[in-house]
Amino acid sequence: MTPLLADRVAIVTGAGKGLGRAHALALARYGAKVVVNDLDTHAANTVCAEIKSTGGEALAHCANVQDLPRVEAMVSETIARWGRVDILVNNAGILRDKTFAKIDLADFRLVLDVHLMGSVHCTHAVWSHMRERGYGRIIFTTSSSGLYGNFGQSAYSAAKMGLVGLMQTLALEGARYGIHVNCLAPSAATQMTDSLFTPEDLAALAPDHVSPAVVALASAHAPNKQIVLAGAGSFEQAHVTMTQGAVLGDQADTAESILANWRRIGERVNEVVPATGFEQYQHEIARARAHSLEKK
Ligand SMILES: NC(=O)c1ccc[n+]([C@@H]2O[C@H](COP(=O)([O-])OP(=O)(O)OC[C@H]3O[C@@H](n4cnc5c(N)ncnc54)[C@H](O)[C@@H]3O)[C@@H](O)[C@H]2O)c1
């Protein structure tokens, strides 16, 4: 049987260690040629050698994802070598955890620069190429910290939810060109999270258990505009939903009315996942019209 990713060309950022390494190995196992990107040249070369030792094709590249010219050079070198880029896994990341009261704003910016702008650089560098070819699979690595919050991770959460917003719009802009864009929120025991878990949980949280989700999102059958959660072999989805809400009018006492109606406004029965941001406007106008008709 032809492997799921036969002849595909993938770039995985931050692939020298942890999750990125597991993703690179998994993509290669499924037949992809893989650019193993990492700041750490030794780590990138080691993963490259691992892929080649099992008969795969790999190329190490130590571009810092913060450095747009280096990222563009990485993409050009990949195209020169293998003719194209089909898959981009934006995975490179760092932590600078501190409460918002204590965080140095230079660290806050650094976290945004690596996670958010690093992903923007890599994606921008492949975007017109994928559009011209009419095919692309892009994965952004978000986090439960961004989706749900985590004490002491304001910068990281902002960057990770920024990636969800980026995905929501690029998924719309890329769809007509065959580019599918999705987010992955992994849970894994890596140097980033090692100190948080018991030895038993650490074993269950091997990065290898996350990578099948990356292979699925990198495949021709990938969905578009989804947030996939993965850890310990369990897979979930997260959605940004909109409740039906309540029309409360525009009287002077509306603020009091909002406070009195929190439960109605937040009632989750019949909540929807809007396909685009414009659906909020349409929903509200339709609700307001229906409300004024009811009053007549
Ligand atoms: N481990 C988890 O449970 C978890 C949970 C949610 C999200 N994530 C995300 O998954 C991704 C991978 O996390 P991990 O746990 O494997 O981390 P890790 O620290 O083990 O690996 C990150 C890799 O990225 C590389 N890197 C860092 N900055 C870079 C840069 N500027 N340019 C290129 N490479 C760079 C590092 O050298 C390292 O090899 C990150 O985006 C992280 O935020 C991890």
mmCIF file of N, CA and C in Angstrom, residues 43-89:
data_model
loop_
_atom_site.group_PDB
_atom_site.id
_atom_site.type_symbol
_atom_site.label_atom_id
_atom_site.label_comp_id
_atom_site.label_asym_id
_atom_site.label_seq_id
_atom_site.Cartn_x
_atom_site.Cartn_y
_atom_site.Cartn_z
ATOM 1 N N ALA A 43 21.120 18.784 17.504
ATOM 2 C CA ALA A 43 19.862 18.034 17.664
ATOM 3 C C ALA A 43 19.212 17.797 16.295
ATOM 4 N N ALA A 44 19.213 18.818 15.444
ATOM 5 C CA ALA A 44 18.588 18.672 14.107
ATOM 6 C C ALA A 44 19.326 17.612 13.297
ATOM 7 N N ASN A 45 20.669 17.652 13.356
ATOM 8 C CA ASN A 45 21.457 16.659 12.606
ATOM 9 C C ASN A 45 21.198 15.241 13.113
ATOM 10 N N THR A 46 21.033 15.104 14.430
ATOM 11 C CA THR A 46 20.804 13.777 15.015
ATOM 12 C C THR A 46 19.468 13.196 14.526
ATOM 13 N N VAL A 47 18.433 14.043 14.503
ATOM 14 C CA VAL A 47 17.113 13.561 14.043
ATOM 15 C C VAL A 47 17.179 13.208 12.558
ATOM 16 N N CYS A 48 17.904 14.045 11.810
ATOM 17 C CA CYS A 48 18.101 13.776 10.380
ATOM 18 C C CYS A 48 18.736 12.394 10.173
ATOM 19 N N ALA A 49 19.778 12.146 10.959
ATOM 20 C CA ALA A 49 20.498 10.867 10.848
ATOM 21 C C ALA A 49 19.565 9.705 11.204
ATOM 22 N N GLU A 50 18.718 9.919 12.220
ATOM 23 C CA GLU A 50 17.756 8.859 12.620
ATOM 24 C C GLU A 50 16.816 8.534 11.455
ATOM 25 N N ILE A 51 16.329 9.572 10.784
ATOM 26 C CA ILE A 51 15.402 9.360 9.657
ATOM 27 C C ILE A 51 16.126 8.615 8.531
ATOM 28 N N LYS A 52 17.352 9.049 8.238
ATOM 29 C CA LYS A 52 18.092 8.426 7.130
ATOM 30 C C LYS A 52 18.439 6.975 7.460
ATOM 31 N N SER A 53 18.693 6.694 8.753
ATOM 32 C CA SER A 53 19.079 5.329 9.136
ATOM 33 C C SER A 53 17.940 4.337 8.904
ATOM 34 N N THR A 54 16.706 4.850 8.798
ATOM 35 C CA THR A 54 15.583 3.937 8.538
ATOM 36 C C THR A 54 15.127 4.033 7.077
ATOM 37 N N GLY A 55 15.977 4.604 6.240
ATOM 38 C CA GLY A 55 15.680 4.640 4.803
ATOM 39 C C GLY A 55 14.931 5.883 4.345
ATOM 40 N N GLY A 56 14.687 6.818 5.261
ATOM 41 C CA GLY A 56 13.949 8.031 4.887
ATOM 42 C C GLY A 56 14.876 9.101 4.331
ATOM 43 N N GLU A 57 14.256 10.202 3.873
ATOM 44 C CA GLU A 57 15.044 11.336 3.376
ATOM 45 C C GLU A 57 14.820 12.534 4.284
ATOM 46 N N ALA A 58 15.921 13.179 4.657
ATOM 47 C CA ALA A 58 15.803 14.311 5.581
ATOM 48 C C ALA A 58 16.920 15.307 5.341
ATOM 49 N N LEU A 59 16.630 16.542 5.772
ATOM 50 C CA LEU A 59 17.571 17.648 5.595
ATOM 51 C C LEU A 59 17.509 18.456 6.884
ATOM 52 N N ALA A 60 18.689 18.765 7.450
ATOM 53 C CA ALA A 60 18.677 19.577 8.678
ATOM 54 C C ALA A 60 18.790 21.056 8.307
ATOM 55 N N HIS A 61 18.085 21.899 9.036
ATOM 56 C CA HIS A 61 18.216 23.336 8.811
ATOM 57 C C HIS A 61 18.081 24.057 10.140
ATOM 58 N N CYS A 62 19.061 24.929 10.448
ATOM 59 C CA CYS A 62 19.043 25.531 11.783
ATOM 60 C C CYS A 62 18.547 26.978 11.783
ATOM 61 N N ALA A 63 17.659 27.333 10.845
ATOM 62 C CA ALA A 63 17.084 28.690 10.848
ATOM 63 C C ALA A 63 16.359 28.952 12.162
ATOM 64 N N ASN A 64 16.594 30.148 12.689
ATOM 65 C CA ASN A 64 15.797 30.613 13.821
ATOM 66 C C ASN A 64 14.467 31.094 13.233
ATOM 67 N N VAL A 65 13.349 30.593 13.725
ATOM 68 C CA VAL A 65 12.060 30.974 13.118
ATOM 69 C C VAL A 65 11.750 32.464 13.293
ATOM 70 N N GLN A 66 12.486 33.123 14.181
ATOM 71 C CA GLN A 66 12.310 34.578 14.352
ATOM 72 C C GLN A 66 12.943 35.370 13.200
ATOM 73 N N ASP A 67 13.813 34.710 12.445
ATOM 74 C CA ASP A 67 14.638 35.382 11.441
ATOM 75 C C ASP A 67 14.052 35.124 10.040
ATOM 76 N N LEU A 68 13.243 36.079 9.548
ATOM 77 C CA LEU A 68 12.521 35.865 8.287
ATOM 78 C C LEU A 68 13.436 35.527 7.100
ATOM 79 N N PRO A 69 14.540 36.258 6.874
ATOM 80 C CA PRO A 69 15.398 35.898 5.734
ATOM 81 C C PRO A 69 15.923 34.461 5.822
ATOM 82 N N ARG A 70 16.268 34.006 7.039
ATOM 83 C CA ARG A 70 16.764 32.624 7.203
ATOM 84 C C ARG A 70 15.647 31.609 6.931
ATOM 85 N N VAL A 71 14.452 31.979 7.366
ATOM 86 C CA VAL A 71 13.297 31.099 7.123
ATOM 87 C C VAL A 71 13.018 31.013 5.617
ATOM 88 N N GLU A 72 13.082 32.163 4.951
ATOM 89 C CA GLU A 72 12.849 32.169 3.495
ATOM 90 C C GLU A 72 13.928 31.355 2.779
ATOM 91 N N ALA A 73 15.157 31.458 3.277
ATOM 92 C CA ALA A 73 16.240 30.672 2.676
ATOM 93 C C ALA A 73 15.969 29.171 2.870
ATOM 94 N N MET A 74 15.459 28.810 4.054
ATOM 95 C CA MET A 74 15.142 27.389 4.329
ATOM 96 C C MET A 74 14.098 26.875 3.326
ATOM 97 N N VAL A 75 13.090 27.690 3.077
ATOM 98 C CA VAL A 75 12.036 27.270 2.135
ATOM 99 C C VAL A 75 12.612 27.172 0.718
ATOM 100 N N SER A 76 13.422 28.172 0.316
ATOM 101 C CA SER A 76 14.022 28.134 -1.033
ATOM 102 C C SER A 76 14.922 26.909 -1.190
ATOM 103 N N GLU A 77 15.719 26.629 -0.157
ATOM 104 C CA GLU A 77 16.620 25.464 -0.243
ATOM 105 C C GLU A 77 15.827 24.157 -0.319
ATOM 106 N N THR A 78 14.703 24.111 0.384
ATOM 107 C CA THR A 78 13.857 22.900 0.339
ATOM 108 C C THR A 78 13.297 22.710 -1.073
ATOM 109 N N ILE A 79 12.811 23.816 -1.657
ATOM 110 C CA ILE A 79 12.227 23.730 -3.005
ATOM 111 C C ILE A 79 13.321 23.376 -4.018
ATOM 112 N N ALA A 80 14.521 23.961 -3.827
ATOM 113 C CA ALA A 80 15.633 23.649 -4.743
ATOM 114 C C ALA A 80 15.982 22.153 -4.655
ATOM 115 N N ARG A 81 15.920 21.592 -3.468
ATOM 116 C CA ARG A 81 16.310 20.194 -3.261
ATOM 117 C C ARG A 81 15.227 19.196 -3.683
ATOM 118 N N TRP A 82 13.981 19.477 -3.264
ATOM 119 C CA TRP A 82 12.918 18.484 -3.465
ATOM 120 C C TRP A 82 11.748 18.992 -4.325
ATOM 121 N N GLY A 83 11.860 20.218 -4.834
ATOM 122 C CA GLY A 83 10.872 20.719 -5.796
ATOM 123 C C GLY A 83 9.639 21.354 -5.200
ATOM 124 N N ARG A 84 9.389 21.162 -3.917
ATOM 125 C CA ARG A 84 8.167 21.741 -3.348
ATOM 126 C C ARG A 84 8.119 21.600 -1.826
ATOM 127 N N VAL A 85 7.153 22.301 -1.245
ATOM 128 C CA VAL A 85 6.811 22.105 0.179
ATOM 129 C C VAL A 85 5.314 21.832 0.227
ATOM 130 N N ASP A 86 4.937 20.679 0.728
ATOM 131 C CA ASP A 86 3.512 20.323 0.844
ATOM 132 C C ASP A 86 2.983 20.552 2.249
ATOM 133 N N ILE A 87 3.875 20.391 3.240
ATOM 134 C CA ILE A 87 3.432 20.341 4.641
ATOM 135 C C ILE A 87 4.335 21.247 5.471
ATOM 136 N N LEU A 88 3.713 22.068 6.303
ATOM 137 C CA LEU A 88 4.490 22.874 7.258
ATOM 138 C C LEU A 88 3.932 22.618 8.650
ATOM 139 N N VAL A 89 4.788 22.136 9.537
ATOM 140 C CA VAL A 89 4.382 21.950 10.932
ATOM 141 C C VAL A 89 5.103 23.007 11.771
#
